[in-house]
PDB file of C-alpha atoms in Angstrom:
ATOM      1  CA  MET W   1      -0.797 -13.522 -16.546  1.00  0.00           C
ATOM      2  CA  THR W   2      -3.616 -11.745 -14.516  1.00  0.00           C
ATOM      3  CA  ASP W   3      -3.865  -8.081 -15.196  1.00  0.00           C
ATOM      4  CA  ILE W   4      -3.257  -5.643 -12.350  1.00  0.00           C
ATOM      5  CA  PHE W   5      -5.831  -3.483 -10.604  1.00  0.00           C
ATOM      6  CA  ASP W   6      -4.501  -0.405  -8.846  1.00  0.00           C
ATOM      7  CA  THR W   7      -7.371   0.441  -6.410  1.00  0.00           C
ATOM      8  CA  HIS W   8      -5.874   3.637  -4.997  1.00  0.00           C
ATOM      9  CA  ALA W   9      -4.005   6.351  -7.070  1.00  0.00           C
ATOM     10  CA  HIS W  10      -4.030  10.124  -7.208  1.00  0.00           C
ATOM     11  CA  TYR W  11      -3.098  10.732 -10.977  1.00  0.00           C
ATOM     12  CA  ASP W  12      -4.695  14.079 -10.741  1.00  0.00           C
ATOM     13  CA  ASP W  13      -1.674  15.063  -8.448  1.00  0.00           C
ATOM     14  CA  LYS W  14       0.609  17.756  -9.644  1.00  0.00           C
ATOM     15  CA  ALA W  15       3.482  15.276  -9.559  1.00  0.00           C
ATOM     16  CA  PHE W  16       2.195  14.010 -12.896  1.00  0.00           C
ATOM     17  CA  ASP W  17       1.647  17.327 -14.619  1.00  0.00           C
ATOM     18  CA  GLU W  18       4.593  16.708 -16.975  1.00  0.00           C
ATOM     19  CA  ASP W  19       3.719  13.164 -18.504  1.00  0.00           C
ATOM     20  CA  ARG W  20       0.386  12.378 -17.129  1.00  0.00           C
ATOM     21  CA  GLU W  21      -1.092  11.635 -20.462  1.00  0.00           C
ATOM     22  CA  ALA W  22       1.824   9.434 -21.660  1.00  0.00           C
ATOM     23  CA  LEU W  23       1.921   7.522 -18.369  1.00  0.00           C
ATOM     24  CA  LEU W  24      -1.667   6.813 -18.283  1.00  0.00           C
ATOM     25  CA  GLU W  25      -1.830   5.689 -21.855  1.00  0.00           C
ATOM     26  CA  SER W  26       1.025   3.434 -21.198  1.00  0.00           C
ATOM     27  CA  LEU W  27      -0.656   1.413 -18.288  1.00  0.00           C
ATOM     28  CA  PRO W  28      -2.696  -1.147 -20.274  1.00  0.00           C
ATOM     29  CA  SER W  29       0.282  -2.285 -22.438  1.00  0.00           C
ATOM     30  CA  GLN W  30       2.024  -2.925 -19.068  1.00  0.00           C
ATOM     31  CA  GLY W  31      -0.697  -5.061 -17.623  1.00  0.00           C
ATOM     32  CA  VAL W  32      -2.342  -2.328 -15.528  1.00  0.00           C
ATOM     33  CA  ALA W  33      -5.888  -2.975 -16.767  1.00  0.00           C
ATOM     34  CA  ARG W  34      -7.894  -0.796 -14.088  1.00  0.00           C
ATOM     35  CA  VAL W  35      -7.142   2.261 -11.913  1.00  0.00           C
ATOM     36  CA  VAL W  36      -9.516   3.978  -9.369  1.00  0.00           C
ATOM     37  CA  ASN W  37      -8.373   7.563  -9.092  1.00  0.00           C
ATOM     38  CA  ILE W  38      -9.194   8.782  -5.440  1.00  0.00           C
ATOM     39  CA  GLY W  39     -10.442  12.158  -4.657  1.00  0.00           C
ATOM     40  CA  ALA W  40      -8.937  14.010  -1.760  1.00  0.00           C
ATOM     41  CA  SER W  41     -10.395  17.531  -1.987  1.00  0.00           C
ATOM     42  CA  LEU W  42     -13.258  19.082  -3.925  1.00  0.00           C
ATOM     43  CA  ALA W  43     -10.897  20.257  -6.686  1.00  0.00           C
ATOM     44  CA  SER W  44      -9.341  16.933  -6.819  1.00  0.00           C
ATOM     45  CA  CYS W  45     -12.616  15.240  -7.152  1.00  0.00           C
ATOM     46  CA  ARG W  46     -13.468  17.290 -10.013  1.00  0.00           C
ATOM     47  CA  ARG W  47     -10.250  16.422 -11.711  1.00  0.00           C
ATOM     48  CA  THR W  48     -10.991  12.623 -10.844  1.00  0.00           C
ATOM     49  CA  VAL W  49     -14.374  12.948 -12.755  1.00  0.00           C
ATOM     50  CA  GLU W  50     -12.418  14.443 -15.827  1.00  0.00           C
ATOM     51  CA  LEU W  51      -9.966  11.339 -15.761  1.00  0.00           C
ATOM     52  CA  THR W  52     -12.863   8.876 -15.658  1.00  0.00           C
ATOM     53  CA  GLU W  53     -14.269  10.659 -18.641  1.00  0.00           C
ATOM     54  CA  ALA W  54     -10.973  10.573 -20.746  1.00  0.00           C
ATOM     55  CA  TYR W  55      -9.781   6.961 -19.889  1.00  0.00           C
ATOM     56  CA  ASP W  56     -11.845   3.755 -20.319  1.00  0.00           C
ATOM     57  CA  TYR W  57      -9.915   1.809 -17.714  1.00  0.00           C
ATOM     58  CA  ILE W  58      -9.999   4.683 -15.096  1.00  0.00           C
ATOM     59  CA  TYR W  59     -12.667   4.858 -12.547  1.00  0.00           C
ATOM     60  CA  GLY W  60     -13.022   7.477  -9.660  1.00  0.00           C
ATOM     61  CA  ALA W  61     -13.877   7.721  -5.918  1.00  0.00           C
ATOM     62  CA  ILE W  62     -15.254  11.008  -4.795  1.00  0.00           C
ATOM     63  CA  GLY W  63     -14.644  12.297  -1.239  1.00  0.00           C
ATOM     64  CA  VAL W  64     -12.753  14.604   1.163  1.00  0.00           C
ATOM     65  CA  HIS W  65      -9.707  13.447   2.876  1.00  0.00           C
ATOM     66  CA  PRO W  66      -9.770  14.344   6.557  1.00  0.00           C
ATOM     67  CA  SER W  67      -6.738  16.626   6.125  1.00  0.00           C
ATOM     68  CA  GLU W  68      -8.965  18.652   3.694  1.00  0.00           C
ATOM     69  CA  THR W  69     -12.155  18.653   5.756  1.00  0.00           C
ATOM     70  CA  GLY W  70     -11.450  22.050   6.966  1.00  0.00           C
ATOM     71  CA  GLU W  71     -12.540  23.397   3.420  1.00  0.00           C
ATOM     72  CA  LEU W  72     -16.146  21.560   3.651  1.00  0.00           C
ATOM     73  CA  ASP W  73     -19.260  23.477   4.235  1.00  0.00           C
ATOM     74  CA  GLU W  74     -22.875  22.649   2.995  1.00  0.00           C
ATOM     75  CA  GLU W  75     -22.318  24.281  -0.357  1.00  0.00           C
ATOM     76  CA  GLY W  76     -19.304  22.072  -0.842  1.00  0.00           C
ATOM     77  CA  PHE W  77     -20.894  19.026   0.447  1.00  0.00           C
ATOM     78  CA  GLY W  78     -23.704  19.535  -2.077  1.00  0.00           C
ATOM     79  CA  GLN W  79     -21.183  19.590  -4.770  1.00  0.00           C
ATOM     80  CA  LEU W  80     -19.524  16.516  -3.424  1.00  0.00           C
ATOM     81  CA  ARG W  81     -22.966  14.762  -3.461  1.00  0.00           C
ATOM     82  CA  GLU W  82     -23.623  15.973  -6.991  1.00  0.00           C
ATOM     83  CA  MET W  83     -20.171  14.583  -8.147  1.00  0.00           C
ATOM     84  CA  CYS W  84     -21.069  11.221  -6.617  1.00  0.00           C
ATOM     85  CA  GLY W  85     -23.476  10.567  -9.443  1.00  0.00           C
ATOM     86  CA  ALA W  86     -20.954  10.569 -12.166  1.00  0.00           C
ATOM     87  CA  GLU W  87     -21.152   7.536 -14.363  1.00  0.00           C
ATOM     88  CA  LYS W  88     -17.853   5.903 -13.356  1.00  0.00           C
ATOM     89  CA  CYS W  89     -17.925   6.910  -9.688  1.00  0.00           C
ATOM     90  CA  VAL W  90     -17.425   3.493  -7.805  1.00  0.00           C
ATOM     91  CA  ALA W  91     -16.664   4.793  -4.188  1.00  0.00           C
ATOM     92  CA  ILE W  92     -16.784   7.456  -1.698  1.00  0.00           C
ATOM     93  CA  GLY W  93     -13.317   8.320  -0.485  1.00  0.00           C
ATOM     94  CA  GLU W  94     -10.928   8.917   0.690  1.00  0.00           C
ATOM     95  CA  ILE W  95     -12.595   9.685   3.850  1.00  0.00           C
ATOM     96  CA  GLY W  96     -11.610   9.086   7.555  1.00  0.00           C
ATOM     97  CA  LEU W  97      -9.642  10.365  10.309  1.00  0.00           C
ATOM     98  CA  ASP W  98      -5.946  11.745  10.328  1.00  0.00           C
ATOM     99  CA  TYR W  99      -4.571  12.497  13.897  1.00  0.00           C
ATOM    100  CA  TYR W 100      -0.932  12.900  12.886  1.00  0.00           C
ATOM    101  CA  TRP W 101      -1.387  16.496  12.269  1.00  0.00           C
ATOM    102  CA  LYS W 102      -3.153  18.801  14.709  1.00  0.00           C
ATOM    103  CA  GLU W 103      -5.373  20.512  11.839  1.00  0.00           C
ATOM    104  CA  PRO W 104      -8.206  20.267  11.130  1.00  0.00           C
ATOM    105  CA  GLU W 105      -9.575  19.768  14.772  1.00  0.00           C
ATOM    106  CA  ARG W 106     -10.685  16.218  15.530  1.00  0.00           C
ATOM    107  CA  GLU W 107     -14.292  17.168  15.768  1.00  0.00           C
ATOM    108  CA  ILE W 108     -14.474  18.817  12.364  1.00  0.00           C
ATOM    109  CA  GLN W 109     -12.828  15.542  10.973  1.00  0.00           C
ATOM    110  CA  LYS W 110     -15.368  13.442  12.758  1.00  0.00           C
ATOM    111  CA  LYS W 111     -18.387  15.663  11.442  1.00  0.00           C
ATOM    112  CA  TRP W 112     -17.441  15.266   7.881  1.00  0.00           C
ATOM    113  CA  PHE W 113     -16.371  11.470   8.126  1.00  0.00           C
ATOM    114  CA  LEU W 114     -19.943  10.849   9.441  1.00  0.00           C
ATOM    115  CA  ARG W 115     -21.596  12.999   6.744  1.00  0.00           C
ATOM    116  CA  GLN W 116     -19.666  11.209   4.161  1.00  0.00           C
ATOM    117  CA  LEU W 117     -20.393   7.722   5.662  1.00  0.00           C
ATOM    118  CA  HIS W 118     -24.188   8.788   5.371  1.00  0.00           C
ATOM    119  CA  LEU W 119     -23.517   9.902   1.930  1.00  0.00           C
ATOM    120  CA  ALA W 120     -22.192   6.245   1.171  1.00  0.00           C
ATOM    121  CA  LYS W 121     -25.282   4.694   2.794  1.00  0.00           C
ATOM    122  CA  LYS W 122     -27.499   6.806   0.454  1.00  0.00           C
ATOM    123  CA  THR W 123     -25.760   6.150  -2.625  1.00  0.00           C
ATOM    124  CA  GLY W 124     -25.029   2.538  -1.782  1.00  0.00           C
ATOM    125  CA  LEU W 125     -21.385   2.850  -2.624  1.00  0.00           C
ATOM    126  CA  PRO W 126     -18.468   1.301  -0.719  1.00  0.00           C
ATOM    127  CA  VAL W 127     -16.082   3.548   1.287  1.00  0.00           C
ATOM    128  CA  VAL W 128     -12.373   4.174   1.008  1.00  0.00           C
ATOM    129  CA  ILE W 129     -11.107   4.760   4.569  1.00  0.00           C
ATOM    130  CA  HIS W 130      -7.989   6.851   5.648  1.00  0.00           C
ATOM    131  CA  SER W 131      -7.102   6.430   9.048  1.00  0.00           C
ATOM    132  CA  ARG W 132      -3.714   7.595  10.497  1.00  0.00           C
ATOM    133  CA  ASP W 133      -2.892   7.439  14.260  1.00  0.00           C
ATOM    134  CA  ALA W 134      -6.628   7.162  14.714  1.00  0.00           C
ATOM    135  CA  ALA W 135      -7.502   3.594  15.070  1.00  0.00           C
ATOM    136  CA  ARG W 136      -9.714   3.442  17.985  1.00  0.00           C
ATOM    137  CA  ASP W 137     -12.036   6.306  16.748  1.00  0.00           C
ATOM    138  CA  THR W 138     -12.196   4.998  13.265  1.00  0.00           C
ATOM    139  CA  VAL W 139     -13.164   1.667  14.368  1.00  0.00           C
ATOM    140  CA  ASP W 140     -15.622   2.982  16.986  1.00  0.00           C
ATOM    141  CA  ILE W 141     -17.187   5.078  14.443  1.00  0.00           C
ATOM    142  CA  LEU W 142     -17.370   2.568  11.787  1.00  0.00           C
ATOM    143  CA  GLU W 143     -19.003  -0.041  14.116  1.00  0.00           C
ATOM    144  CA  ALA W 144     -21.372   2.497  15.412  1.00  0.00           C
ATOM    145  CA  GLU W 145     -22.316   3.460  11.944  1.00  0.00           C
ATOM    146  CA  LYS W 146     -22.542  -0.136  10.733  1.00  0.00           C
ATOM    147  CA  GLY W 147     -19.874   0.419   8.212  1.00  0.00           C
ATOM    148  CA  GLY W 148     -20.152  -3.400   7.138  1.00  0.00           C
ATOM    149  CA  GLU W 149     -23.346  -2.342   5.426  1.00  0.00           C
ATOM    150  CA  THR W 150     -21.512  -0.219   3.004  1.00  0.00           C
ATOM    151  CA  GLY W 151     -18.335  -2.023   2.910  1.00  0.00           C
ATOM    152  CA  GLY W 152     -15.184  -0.797   1.491  1.00  0.00           C
ATOM    153  CA  VAL W 153     -11.505  -0.768   1.965  1.00  0.00           C
ATOM    154  CA  ILE W 154      -9.016   0.354   4.673  1.00  0.00           C
ATOM    155  CA  HIS W 155      -6.476   2.397   2.565  1.00  0.00           C
ATOM    156  CA  CYS W 156      -2.814   1.841   3.401  1.00  0.00           C
ATOM    157  CA  TYR W 157      -3.474  -0.261   6.307  1.00  0.00           C
ATOM    158  CA  SER W 158      -0.805   0.313   9.015  1.00  0.00           C
ATOM    159  CA  TYR W 159      -2.147  -1.017  12.386  1.00  0.00           C
ATOM    160  CA  THR W 160      -1.874  -4.192  14.144  1.00  0.00           C
ATOM    161  CA  LYS W 161      -3.365  -7.545  13.435  1.00  0.00           C
ATOM    162  CA  GLU W 162      -5.717  -7.184  16.467  1.00  0.00           C
ATOM    163  CA  THR W 163      -7.175  -4.031  14.736  1.00  0.00           C
ATOM    164  CA  ALA W 164      -7.213  -5.889  11.556  1.00  0.00           C
ATOM    165  CA  ARG W 165      -9.640  -8.282  13.168  1.00  0.00           C
ATOM    166  CA  ARG W 166     -12.210  -5.543  14.211  1.00  0.00           C
ATOM    167  CA  PHE W 167     -12.061  -4.358  10.421  1.00  0.00           C
ATOM    168  CA  LEU W 168     -12.469  -7.972   9.110  1.00  0.00           C
ATOM    169  CA  ASP W 169     -15.471  -8.574  11.283  1.00  0.00           C
ATOM    170  CA  MET W 170     -17.136  -5.688   9.478  1.00  0.00           C
ATOM    171  CA  GLY W 171     -16.177  -7.155   6.035  1.00  0.00           C
ATOM    172  CA  PHE W 172     -13.532  -4.541   5.014  1.00  0.00           C
ATOM    173  CA  PHE W 173     -10.923  -5.167   2.532  1.00  0.00           C
ATOM    174  CA  PHE W 174      -7.311  -4.073   3.210  1.00  0.00           C
ATOM    175  CA  GLY W 175      -5.325  -1.835   0.765  1.00  0.00           C
ATOM    176  CA  ILE W 176      -1.691  -2.942   0.590  1.00  0.00           C
ATOM    177  CA  GLY W 177       1.048  -1.085  -1.258  1.00  0.00           C
ATOM    178  CA  GLY W 178       4.549  -0.246  -1.577  1.00  0.00           C
ATOM    179  CA  VAL W 179       5.151  -0.042   2.468  1.00  0.00           C
ATOM    180  CA  LEU W 180       5.018  -3.854   2.504  1.00  0.00           C
ATOM    181  CA  THR W 181       8.461  -3.790   0.702  1.00  0.00           C
ATOM    182  CA  PHE W 182      10.138  -1.527   3.445  1.00  0.00           C
ATOM    183  CA  GLN W 183      12.636  -3.058   5.698  1.00  0.00           C
ATOM    184  CA  ASN W 184      11.110  -1.706   8.707  1.00  0.00           C
ATOM    185  CA  ALA W 185       7.472  -2.844   7.837  1.00  0.00           C
ATOM    186  CA  ARG W 186       7.463  -5.824  10.338  1.00  0.00           C
ATOM    187  CA  LYS W 187       4.090  -5.019  12.086  1.00  0.00           C
ATOM    188  CA  LEU W 188       2.574  -4.641   8.551  1.00  0.00           C
ATOM    189  CA  ARG W 189       3.900  -7.970   7.249  1.00  0.00           C
ATOM    190  CA  GLU W 190       2.458  -9.521  10.568  1.00  0.00           C
ATOM    191  CA  ALA W 191      -0.807  -8.061   9.748  1.00  0.00           C
ATOM    192  CA  VAL W 192      -0.595  -9.091   6.073  1.00  0.00           C
ATOM    193  CA  GLU W 193       0.147 -12.728   7.037  1.00  0.00           C
ATOM    194  CA  TYR W 194      -2.883 -12.605   9.310  1.00  0.00           C
ATOM    195  CA  ILE W 195      -5.384 -10.958   6.867  1.00  0.00           C
ATOM    196  CA  PRO W 196      -7.087 -13.599   4.669  1.00  0.00           C
ATOM    197  CA  LEU W 197      -5.783 -13.397   1.080  1.00  0.00           C
ATOM    198  CA  ASP W 198      -9.473 -12.887  -0.242  1.00  0.00           C
ATOM    199  CA  ARG W 199      -9.722  -9.534   1.739  1.00  0.00           C
ATOM    200  CA  ILE W 200      -6.524  -8.012   0.214  1.00  0.00           C
ATOM    201  CA  VAL W 201      -6.445  -5.519  -2.687  1.00  0.00           C
ATOM    202  CA  LEU W 202      -3.420  -3.812  -4.329  1.00  0.00           C
ATOM    203  CA  GLU W 203      -2.776  -0.073  -4.399  1.00  0.00           C
ATOM    204  CA  THR W 204      -0.228   2.436  -5.007  1.00  0.00           C
ATOM    205  CA  ASP W 205      -1.210   5.753  -3.362  1.00  0.00           C
ATOM    206  CA  SER W 206       0.502   7.173  -6.455  1.00  0.00           C
ATOM    207  CA  PRO W 207       2.496   9.457  -6.498  1.00  0.00           C
ATOM    208  CA  TYR W 208       3.350   8.452  -2.802  1.00  0.00           C
ATOM    209  CA  LEU W 209       4.700   5.555  -1.003  1.00  0.00           C
ATOM    210  CA  ALA W 210       6.829   4.006  -3.922  1.00  0.00           C
ATOM    211  CA  PRO W 211       8.128   0.417  -3.387  1.00  0.00           C
ATOM    212  CA  VAL W 212      11.557  -0.650  -2.815  1.00  0.00           C
ATOM    213  CA  PRO W 213      13.700  -0.071  -5.163  1.00  0.00           C
ATOM    214  CA  TYR W 214      11.904   3.256  -5.815  1.00  0.00           C
ATOM    215  CA  ARG W 215      11.363   4.246  -2.279  1.00  0.00           C
ATOM    216  CA  GLY W 216      11.460   8.180  -1.925  1.00  0.00           C
ATOM    217  CA  LYS W 217      10.665   8.592  -5.770  1.00  0.00           C
ATOM    218  CA  ARG W 218       7.525   9.181  -7.534  1.00  0.00           C
ATOM    219  CA  ASN W 219       5.086   6.174  -7.444  1.00  0.00           C
ATOM    220  CA  SER W 220       3.158   4.814 -10.203  1.00  0.00           C
ATOM    221  CA  SER W 221       0.865   1.834 -11.096  1.00  0.00           C
ATOM    222  CA  LEU W 222       3.883   0.516 -13.010  1.00  0.00           C
ATOM    223  CA  HIS W 223       5.726  -0.409  -9.697  1.00  0.00           C
ATOM    224  CA  LEU W 224       2.986  -2.678  -8.397  1.00  0.00           C
ATOM    225  CA  PRO W 225       4.828  -5.879  -9.439  1.00  0.00           C
ATOM    226  CA  TYR W 226       7.150  -5.205  -6.592  1.00  0.00           C
ATOM    227  CA  VAL W 227       4.190  -5.063  -4.213  1.00  0.00           C
ATOM    228  CA  ILE W 228       2.895  -8.315  -5.729  1.00  0.00           C
ATOM    229  CA  GLN W 229       6.427 -10.009  -5.120  1.00  0.00           C
ATOM    230  CA  ALA W 230       6.309  -9.043  -1.547  1.00  0.00           C
ATOM    231  CA  LEU W 231       2.756 -10.089  -0.969  1.00  0.00           C
ATOM    232  CA  ALA W 232       3.421 -13.491  -2.499  1.00  0.00           C
ATOM    233  CA  GLN W 233       6.500 -14.103  -0.333  1.00  0.00           C
ATOM    234  CA  VAL W 234       4.503 -13.151   2.898  1.00  0.00           C
ATOM    235  CA  LYS W 235       1.743 -15.319   2.048  1.00  0.00           C
ATOM    236  CA  GLY W 236       4.068 -18.206   0.706  1.00  0.00           C
ATOM    237  CA  ILE W 237       1.997 -18.229  -2.675  1.00  0.00           C
ATOM    238  CA  SER W 238       3.160 -17.805  -6.377  1.00  0.00           C
ATOM    239  CA  GLU W 239       3.110 -14.219  -7.672  1.00  0.00           C
ATOM    240  CA  GLU W 240       0.386 -15.250 -10.177  1.00  0.00           C
ATOM    241  CA  GLU W 241      -1.873 -16.576  -7.276  1.00  0.00           C
ATOM    242  CA  ALA W 242      -1.325 -13.100  -5.650  1.00  0.00           C
ATOM    243  CA  ARG W 243      -2.189 -11.233  -8.638  1.00  0.00           C
ATOM    244  CA  ARG W 244      -5.317 -13.284  -9.598  1.00  0.00           C
ATOM    245  CA  ALA W 245      -6.554 -12.873  -5.893  1.00  0.00           C
ATOM    246  CA  ALA W 246      -6.017  -9.208  -5.789  1.00  0.00           C
ATOM    247  CA  TRP W 247      -7.848  -8.755  -9.198  1.00  0.00           C
ATOM    248  CA  GLU W 248     -10.672 -10.598  -7.957  1.00  0.00           C
ATOM    249  CA  ASN W 249     -11.047  -9.059  -4.673  1.00  0.00           C
ATOM    250  CA  SER W 250     -10.742  -5.509  -6.302  1.00  0.00           C
ATOM    251  CA  LEU W 251     -13.765  -6.339  -8.617  1.00  0.00           C
ATOM    252  CA  LYS W 252     -15.808  -7.398  -5.267  1.00  0.00           C
ATOM    253  CA  LEU W 253     -14.748  -4.353  -3.544  1.00  0.00           C
ATOM    254  CA  TYR W 254     -15.821  -2.052  -6.289  1.00  0.00           C
ATOM    255  CA  ARG W 255     -18.726  -4.217  -7.314  1.00  0.00           C
ATOM    256  CA  MET W 256     -17.540  -4.581 -11.027  1.00  0.00           C
ATOM    257  CA  GLU W 257     -17.843  -7.104 -13.613  1.00  0.00           C
ATOM    258  CA  GLU W 258     -14.873  -8.898 -14.753  1.00  0.00           C
TER     259      GLU W 258
END
């Protein structure tokens, strides 16, 4: 059976403070062979680097989430740039736009989204894109900035299949997680049906977005088999085919060896 690659988790989150070590040490024996821990703030980026140093199978993405961009200034951006040089940093993220909340202001979000996209170009790393209620601006900025040159993944994809086409044209992968198992996820299922299998990767967004039957509880990489099952059903393929495709796509996304 093919191993599982969790392309997007937040194991530095305080939700794991009580059992982080035991949980992370259990992953390989449960078939989870690789995890990318994703930075969301300067502090979480620092913790992410520490996790990559502590576990062979954990890699990191360094970036500031749009909701945290209010904390950024030139000094902080310099720290971010420095952390990108960490040995196991494989991406810039998660970065992007989030218009669900009114703060930070959209112009602040756009400013630091652009700066971090430019950082990705300089480092040659792919990007992990967070986009919530901001499809048009996200697509417009990525197209204007030739986002296809860096490549990357649209995390927790939640838009229509029409918007998916725009991201596909730029060569992006799509992060699919627990939401696919939700009863009210018809729009996502339609998009996943449309997106080619070779563009889909698995993610948890742990500790968030746990799949059914754990919806509302703390998520972890151990719950990904439920997402694999849902993906296989939508695509009309076996679970092993879904696992194998997701593993191979994840290696391509993060430019890793087998």
